[in-house]
CSV table of C-alpha atoms and ligand atoms in Angstrom, one decimal:
chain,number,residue,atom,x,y,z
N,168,UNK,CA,24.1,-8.5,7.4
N,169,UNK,CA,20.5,-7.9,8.8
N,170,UNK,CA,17.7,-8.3,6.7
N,171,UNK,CA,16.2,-5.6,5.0
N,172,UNK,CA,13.4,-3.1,6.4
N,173,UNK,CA,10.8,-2.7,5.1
N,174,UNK,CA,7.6,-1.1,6.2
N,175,UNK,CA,4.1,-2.9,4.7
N,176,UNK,CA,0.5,-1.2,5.7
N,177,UNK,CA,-2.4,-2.2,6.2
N,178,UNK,CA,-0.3,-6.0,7.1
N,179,UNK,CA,-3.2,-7.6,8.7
N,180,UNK,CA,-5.9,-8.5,6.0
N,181,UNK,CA,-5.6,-8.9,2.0
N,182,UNK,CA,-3.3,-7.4,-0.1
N,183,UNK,CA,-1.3,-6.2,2.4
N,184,UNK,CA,-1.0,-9.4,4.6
N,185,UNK,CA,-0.1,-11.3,1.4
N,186,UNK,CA,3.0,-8.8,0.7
N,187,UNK,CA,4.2,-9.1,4.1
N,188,UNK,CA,4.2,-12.8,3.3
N,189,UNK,CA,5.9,-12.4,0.2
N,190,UNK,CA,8.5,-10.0,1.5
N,191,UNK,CA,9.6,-12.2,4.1
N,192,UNK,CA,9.7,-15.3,1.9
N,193,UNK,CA,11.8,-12.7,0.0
N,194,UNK,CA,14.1,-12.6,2.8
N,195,UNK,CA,13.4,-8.8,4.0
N,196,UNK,CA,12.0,-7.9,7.3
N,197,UNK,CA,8.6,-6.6,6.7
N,198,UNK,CA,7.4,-4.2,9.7
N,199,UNK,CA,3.8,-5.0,9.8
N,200,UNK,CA,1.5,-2.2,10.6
N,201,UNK,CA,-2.3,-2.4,11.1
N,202,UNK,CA,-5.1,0.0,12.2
N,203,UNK,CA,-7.6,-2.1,15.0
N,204,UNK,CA,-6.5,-5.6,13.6
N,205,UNK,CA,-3.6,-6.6,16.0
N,206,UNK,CA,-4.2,-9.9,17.2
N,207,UNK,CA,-4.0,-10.6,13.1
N,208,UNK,CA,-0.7,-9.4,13.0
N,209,UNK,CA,0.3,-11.3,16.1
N,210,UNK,CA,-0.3,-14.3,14.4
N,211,UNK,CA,1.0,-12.7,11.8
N,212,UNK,CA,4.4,-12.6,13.4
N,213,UNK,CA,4.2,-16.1,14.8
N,214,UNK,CA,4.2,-17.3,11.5
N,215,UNK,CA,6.9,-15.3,10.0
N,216,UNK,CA,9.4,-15.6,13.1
N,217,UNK,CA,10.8,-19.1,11.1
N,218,UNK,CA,12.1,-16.9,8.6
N,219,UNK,CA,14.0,-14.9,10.2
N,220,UNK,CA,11.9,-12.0,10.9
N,221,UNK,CA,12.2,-9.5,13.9
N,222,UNK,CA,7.8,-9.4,13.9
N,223,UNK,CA,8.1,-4.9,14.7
N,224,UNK,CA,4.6,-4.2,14.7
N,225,UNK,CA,3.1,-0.9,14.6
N,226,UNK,CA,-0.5,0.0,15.3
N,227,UNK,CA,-2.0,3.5,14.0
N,228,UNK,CA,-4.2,5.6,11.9
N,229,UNK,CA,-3.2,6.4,8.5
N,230,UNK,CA,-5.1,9.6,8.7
N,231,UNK,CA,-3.4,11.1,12.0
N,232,UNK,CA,-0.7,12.9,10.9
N,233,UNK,CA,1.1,12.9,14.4
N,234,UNK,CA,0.4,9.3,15.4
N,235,UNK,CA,1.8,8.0,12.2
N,236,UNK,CA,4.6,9.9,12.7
N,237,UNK,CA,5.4,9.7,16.6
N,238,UNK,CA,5.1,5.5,15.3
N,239,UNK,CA,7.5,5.7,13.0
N,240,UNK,CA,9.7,7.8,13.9
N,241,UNK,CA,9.9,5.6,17.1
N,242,UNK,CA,10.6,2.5,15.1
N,243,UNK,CA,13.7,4.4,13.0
N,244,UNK,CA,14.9,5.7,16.0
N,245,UNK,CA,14.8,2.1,17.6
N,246,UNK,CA,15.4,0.2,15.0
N,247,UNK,CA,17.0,1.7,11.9
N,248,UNK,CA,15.9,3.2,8.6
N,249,UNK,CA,13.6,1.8,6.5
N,250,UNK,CA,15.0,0.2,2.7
N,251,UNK,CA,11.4,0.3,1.1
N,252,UNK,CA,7.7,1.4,2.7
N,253,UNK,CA,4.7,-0.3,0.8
N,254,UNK,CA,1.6,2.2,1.6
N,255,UNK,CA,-1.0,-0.2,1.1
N,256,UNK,CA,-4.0,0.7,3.9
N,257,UNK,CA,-6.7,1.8,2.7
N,258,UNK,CA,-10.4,1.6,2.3
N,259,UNK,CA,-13.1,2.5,0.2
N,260,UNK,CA,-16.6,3.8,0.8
N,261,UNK,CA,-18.8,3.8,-2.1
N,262,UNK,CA,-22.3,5.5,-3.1
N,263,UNK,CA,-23.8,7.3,-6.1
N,264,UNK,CA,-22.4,10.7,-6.2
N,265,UNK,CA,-26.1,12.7,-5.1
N,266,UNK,CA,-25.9,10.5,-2.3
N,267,UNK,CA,-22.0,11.0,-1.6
N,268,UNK,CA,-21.7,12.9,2.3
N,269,UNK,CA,-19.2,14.7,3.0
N,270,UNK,CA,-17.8,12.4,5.9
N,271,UNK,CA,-17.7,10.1,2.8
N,272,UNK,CA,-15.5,11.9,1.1
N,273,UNK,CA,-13.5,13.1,3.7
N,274,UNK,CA,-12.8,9.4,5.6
N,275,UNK,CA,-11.5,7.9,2.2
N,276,UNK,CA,-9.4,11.2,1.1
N,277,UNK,CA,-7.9,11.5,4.7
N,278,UNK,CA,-6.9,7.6,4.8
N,279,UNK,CA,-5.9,7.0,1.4
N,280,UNK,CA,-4.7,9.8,0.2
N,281,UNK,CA,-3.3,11.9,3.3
N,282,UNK,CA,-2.7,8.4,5.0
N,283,UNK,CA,0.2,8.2,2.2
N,284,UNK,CA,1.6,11.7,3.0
N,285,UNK,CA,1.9,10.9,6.6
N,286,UNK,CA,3.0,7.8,6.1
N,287,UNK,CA,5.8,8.9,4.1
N,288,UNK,CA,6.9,12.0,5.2
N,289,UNK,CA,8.8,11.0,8.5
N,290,UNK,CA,10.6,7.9,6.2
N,291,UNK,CA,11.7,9.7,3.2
N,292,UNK,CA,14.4,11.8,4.7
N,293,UNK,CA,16.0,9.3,7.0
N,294,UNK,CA,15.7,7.4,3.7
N,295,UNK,CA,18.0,9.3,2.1
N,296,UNK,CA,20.3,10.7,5.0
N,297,UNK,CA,21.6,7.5,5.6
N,298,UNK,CA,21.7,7.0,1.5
N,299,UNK,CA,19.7,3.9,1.2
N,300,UNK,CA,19.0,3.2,-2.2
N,301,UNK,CA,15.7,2.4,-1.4
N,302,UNK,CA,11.8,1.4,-2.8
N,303,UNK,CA,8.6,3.3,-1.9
N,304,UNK,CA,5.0,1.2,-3.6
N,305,UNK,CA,2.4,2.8,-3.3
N,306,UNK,CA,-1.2,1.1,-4.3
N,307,UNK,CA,-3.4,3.3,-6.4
N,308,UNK,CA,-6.5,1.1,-8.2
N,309,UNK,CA,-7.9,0.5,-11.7
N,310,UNK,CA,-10.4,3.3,-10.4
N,311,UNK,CA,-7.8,5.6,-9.9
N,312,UNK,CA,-7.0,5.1,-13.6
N,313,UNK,CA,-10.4,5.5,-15.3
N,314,UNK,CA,-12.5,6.7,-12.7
N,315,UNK,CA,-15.4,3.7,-11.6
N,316,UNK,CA,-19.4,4.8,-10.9
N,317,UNK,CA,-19.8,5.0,-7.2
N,318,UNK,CA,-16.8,5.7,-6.2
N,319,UNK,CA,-15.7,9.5,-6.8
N,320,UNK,CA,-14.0,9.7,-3.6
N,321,UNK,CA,-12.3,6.5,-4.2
N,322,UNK,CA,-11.1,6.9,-7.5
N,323,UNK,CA,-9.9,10.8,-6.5
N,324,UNK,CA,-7.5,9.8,-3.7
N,325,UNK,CA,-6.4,6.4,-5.6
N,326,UNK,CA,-5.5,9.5,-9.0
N,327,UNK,CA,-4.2,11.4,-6.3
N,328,UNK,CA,-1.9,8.9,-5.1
N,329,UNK,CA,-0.5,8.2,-8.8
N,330,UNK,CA,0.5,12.1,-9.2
N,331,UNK,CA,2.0,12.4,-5.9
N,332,UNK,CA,4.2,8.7,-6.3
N,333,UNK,CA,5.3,10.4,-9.6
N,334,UNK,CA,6.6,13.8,-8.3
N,335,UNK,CA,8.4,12.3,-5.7
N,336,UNK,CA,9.5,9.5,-8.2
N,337,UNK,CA,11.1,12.6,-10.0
N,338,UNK,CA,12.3,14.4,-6.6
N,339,UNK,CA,14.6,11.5,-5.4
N,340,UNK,CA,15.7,9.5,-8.4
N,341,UNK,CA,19.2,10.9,-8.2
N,342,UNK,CA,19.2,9.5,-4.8
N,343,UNK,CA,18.7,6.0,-6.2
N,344,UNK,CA,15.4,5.4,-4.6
N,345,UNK,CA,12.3,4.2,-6.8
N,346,UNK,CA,8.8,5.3,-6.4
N,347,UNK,CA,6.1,3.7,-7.9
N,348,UNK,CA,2.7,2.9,-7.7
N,349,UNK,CA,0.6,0.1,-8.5
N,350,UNK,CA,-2.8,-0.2,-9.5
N,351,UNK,CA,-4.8,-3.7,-8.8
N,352,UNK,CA,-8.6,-4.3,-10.5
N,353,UNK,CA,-10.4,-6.6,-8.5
N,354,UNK,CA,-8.8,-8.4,-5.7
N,355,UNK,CA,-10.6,-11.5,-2.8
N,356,UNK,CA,-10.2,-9.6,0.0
N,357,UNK,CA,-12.9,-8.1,2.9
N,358,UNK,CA,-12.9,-4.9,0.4
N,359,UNK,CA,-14.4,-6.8,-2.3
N,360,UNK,CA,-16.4,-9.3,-0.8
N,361,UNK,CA,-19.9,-7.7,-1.0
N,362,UNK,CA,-19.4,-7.1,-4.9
N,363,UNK,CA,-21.9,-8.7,-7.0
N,364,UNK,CA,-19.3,-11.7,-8.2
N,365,UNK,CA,-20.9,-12.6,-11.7
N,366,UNK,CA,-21.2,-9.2,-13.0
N,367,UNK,CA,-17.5,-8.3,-11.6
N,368,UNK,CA,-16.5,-11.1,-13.3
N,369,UNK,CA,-17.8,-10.8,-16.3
N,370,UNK,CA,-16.7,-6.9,-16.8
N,371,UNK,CA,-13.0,-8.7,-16.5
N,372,UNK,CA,-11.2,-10.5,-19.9
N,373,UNK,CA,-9.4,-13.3,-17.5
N,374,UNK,CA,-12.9,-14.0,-16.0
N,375,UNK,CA,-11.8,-13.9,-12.5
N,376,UNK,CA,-11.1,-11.8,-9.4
N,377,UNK,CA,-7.5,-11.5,-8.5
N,378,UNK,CA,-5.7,-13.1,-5.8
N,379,UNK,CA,-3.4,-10.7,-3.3
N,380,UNK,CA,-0.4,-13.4,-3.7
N,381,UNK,CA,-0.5,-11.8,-7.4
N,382,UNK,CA,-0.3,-8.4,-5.9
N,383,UNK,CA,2.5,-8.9,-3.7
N,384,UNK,CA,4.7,-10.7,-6.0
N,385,UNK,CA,4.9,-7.8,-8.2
N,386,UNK,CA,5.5,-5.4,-5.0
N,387,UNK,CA,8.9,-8.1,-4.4
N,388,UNK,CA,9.7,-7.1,-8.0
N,389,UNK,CA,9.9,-4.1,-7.3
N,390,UNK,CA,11.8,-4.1,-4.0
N,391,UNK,CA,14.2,-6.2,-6.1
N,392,UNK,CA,17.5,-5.1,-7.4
N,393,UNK,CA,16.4,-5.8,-10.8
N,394,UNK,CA,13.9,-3.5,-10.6
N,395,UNK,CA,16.4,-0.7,-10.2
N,396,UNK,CA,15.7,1.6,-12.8
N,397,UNK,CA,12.0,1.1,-12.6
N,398,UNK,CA,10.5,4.5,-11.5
N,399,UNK,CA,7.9,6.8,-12.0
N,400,UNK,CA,5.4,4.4,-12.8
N,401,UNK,CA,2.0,3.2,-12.3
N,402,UNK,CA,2.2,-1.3,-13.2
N,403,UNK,CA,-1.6,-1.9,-13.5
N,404,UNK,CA,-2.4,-6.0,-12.4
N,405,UNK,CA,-6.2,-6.5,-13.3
N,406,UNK,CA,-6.8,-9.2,-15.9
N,407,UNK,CA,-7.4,-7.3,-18.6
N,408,UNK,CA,-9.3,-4.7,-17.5
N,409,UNK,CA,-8.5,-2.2,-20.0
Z,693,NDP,P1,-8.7,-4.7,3.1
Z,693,NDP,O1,-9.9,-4.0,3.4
Z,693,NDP,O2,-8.7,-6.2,3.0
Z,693,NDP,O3,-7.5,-4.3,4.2
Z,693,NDP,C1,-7.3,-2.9,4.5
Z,693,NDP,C2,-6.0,-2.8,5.3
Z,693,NDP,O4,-5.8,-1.4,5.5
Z,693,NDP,C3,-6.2,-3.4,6.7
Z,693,NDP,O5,-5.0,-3.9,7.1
Z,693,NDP,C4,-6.6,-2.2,7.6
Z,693,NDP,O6,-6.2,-2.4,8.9
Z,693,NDP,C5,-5.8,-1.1,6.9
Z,693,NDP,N1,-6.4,0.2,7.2
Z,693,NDP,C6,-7.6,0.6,6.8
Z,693,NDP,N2,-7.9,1.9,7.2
Z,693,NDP,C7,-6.8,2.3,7.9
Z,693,NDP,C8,-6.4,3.4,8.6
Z,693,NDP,N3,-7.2,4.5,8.7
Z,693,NDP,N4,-5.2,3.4,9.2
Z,693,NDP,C9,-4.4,2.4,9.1
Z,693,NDP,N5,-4.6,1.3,8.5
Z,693,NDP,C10,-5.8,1.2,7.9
Z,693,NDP,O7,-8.1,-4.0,1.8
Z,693,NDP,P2,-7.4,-4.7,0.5
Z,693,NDP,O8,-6.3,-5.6,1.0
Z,693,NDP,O9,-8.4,-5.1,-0.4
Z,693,NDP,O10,-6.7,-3.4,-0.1
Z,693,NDP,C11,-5.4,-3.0,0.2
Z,693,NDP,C12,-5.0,-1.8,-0.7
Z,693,NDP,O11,-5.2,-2.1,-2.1
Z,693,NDP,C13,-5.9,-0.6,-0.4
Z,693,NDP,O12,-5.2,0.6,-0.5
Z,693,NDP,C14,-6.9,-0.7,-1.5
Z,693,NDP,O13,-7.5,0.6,-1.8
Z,693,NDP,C15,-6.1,-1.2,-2.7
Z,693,NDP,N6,-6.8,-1.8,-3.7
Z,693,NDP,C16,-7.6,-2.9,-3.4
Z,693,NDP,C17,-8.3,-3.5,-4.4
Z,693,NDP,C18,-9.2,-4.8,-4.2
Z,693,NDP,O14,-9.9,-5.2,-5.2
Z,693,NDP,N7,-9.2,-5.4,-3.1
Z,693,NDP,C19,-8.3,-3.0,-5.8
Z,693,NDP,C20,-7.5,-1.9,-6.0
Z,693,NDP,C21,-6.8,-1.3,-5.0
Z,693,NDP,P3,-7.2,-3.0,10.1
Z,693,NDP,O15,-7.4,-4.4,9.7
Z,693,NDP,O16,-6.4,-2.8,11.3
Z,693,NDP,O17,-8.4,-2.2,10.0
């Protein structure tokens, strides 16, 4: 049998390079996706192609609705349906609310929040056509959870994202696919590296930052069949945070 699909993000940096990692260590097929960063996930794939994997790449914006799906749709046709989707790209672009533009605003909504719409809107139905008891993760934040100062566009997509994984949690369950979001404090990556590191750290209980490998094992949890009846949800993986 051929490994499983499964479509990760945002592949070529942080989180989401660590989960493709993961996944294929895991024995699925990760997809790898990226926006601008290709050549990382070229080397990406070179270093994944040992274990097995096919190294599909797609390249598009999370916030165009018809690129990300003429992409995808591509790949199903091509390739075959999709057993789990980790929507992982994202950014963030923070400032004091009086000083929050509008572009602001709309850049992060558009790519974090409408980014997982279109992301999943042309996978979902194939999904369940071809009755794939499938995973969707979705990555919402600790500032999606309790809101954090600076970051009111951020923290509205990331809340938004944690009532639209729970709907559709609710929508498919009867098809046997799980839905669920997960919400990381701090992370090393490129999205965290200009934070001021002593007073991060010391606003978290373990005292640290957290590493993506300690993201993306909990994402192969949940693309696991233990984590079957796991849906709905929102795992938080901060430290301690709150
Ligand atoms: P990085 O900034 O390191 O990487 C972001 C990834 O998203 C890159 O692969 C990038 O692709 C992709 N991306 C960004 N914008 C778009 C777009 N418009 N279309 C398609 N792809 C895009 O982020 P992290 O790894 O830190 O974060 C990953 C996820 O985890 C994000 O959703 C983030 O909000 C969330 N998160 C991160 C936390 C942290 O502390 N790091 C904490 C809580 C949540 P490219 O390289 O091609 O630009």
């Amino acid at each position: 049998m051929s490994p499983k699909r499964v479509l990760v993000t945002g592949a070529s940096r942080g989180i989401g390079q660590a989960i493709a990692r993961k996944l294929a260590q895991c024995g699925y097929d990760p997809v790898l996706h990226c926006r601008s960063g290709i050549d990382r996930l070229t080397a990406l794939t070179a270093e994944l192609a040992p274990l097995g994997c096919s190294g599909t790449c797609l390249q598009f914006d999370c916030a165009d609705r018809e690129a990300t799906a003429a992409a995808i749709t591509e790949d199903i046709e091509h390739n075959g349906c999709y057993y789990g989707v980790v929507c992982n790209a994202g950014i963030a672009d923070d400032a004091p609310f009086p000083i929050l533009e509008g572009d602001m605003w709309d850049r992060v909504l558009r790519t974090d929040l409408d980014g997982l719409y279109n992301v999943l809107k042309p996978i979902v139905m194939p999904m369940i056509s071809a009755r794939i008891r499938g995973r969707i993760v979705a990555l919402s934040s600790v500032s999606g959870l309790v809101g954090n100062r600076g970051q009111v566009n951020y923290s509205a997509a990331k809340a938004g994202i944690i009532g639209a994984v729970k709907a559709l949690a609710v929508e498919v369950a009867k098809r046997g696919i799980t839905v669920n979001a997960i919400a990381p404090g701090i992370i090393e990556t490129d999205m965290t590296a200009e934070l001021p590191l002593e007073e991060v750290r010391s606003a978290i209980p373990m005292r640290r930052l957290g590493k993506p490998e300690e993201v993306a094992g909990l994402v192969a949890f949940l693309l696991s069949e233990e984590a079957a009846y796991i849906t709905r949800q929102v795992i938080s993986v901060n430290g301690g945070m709150f």
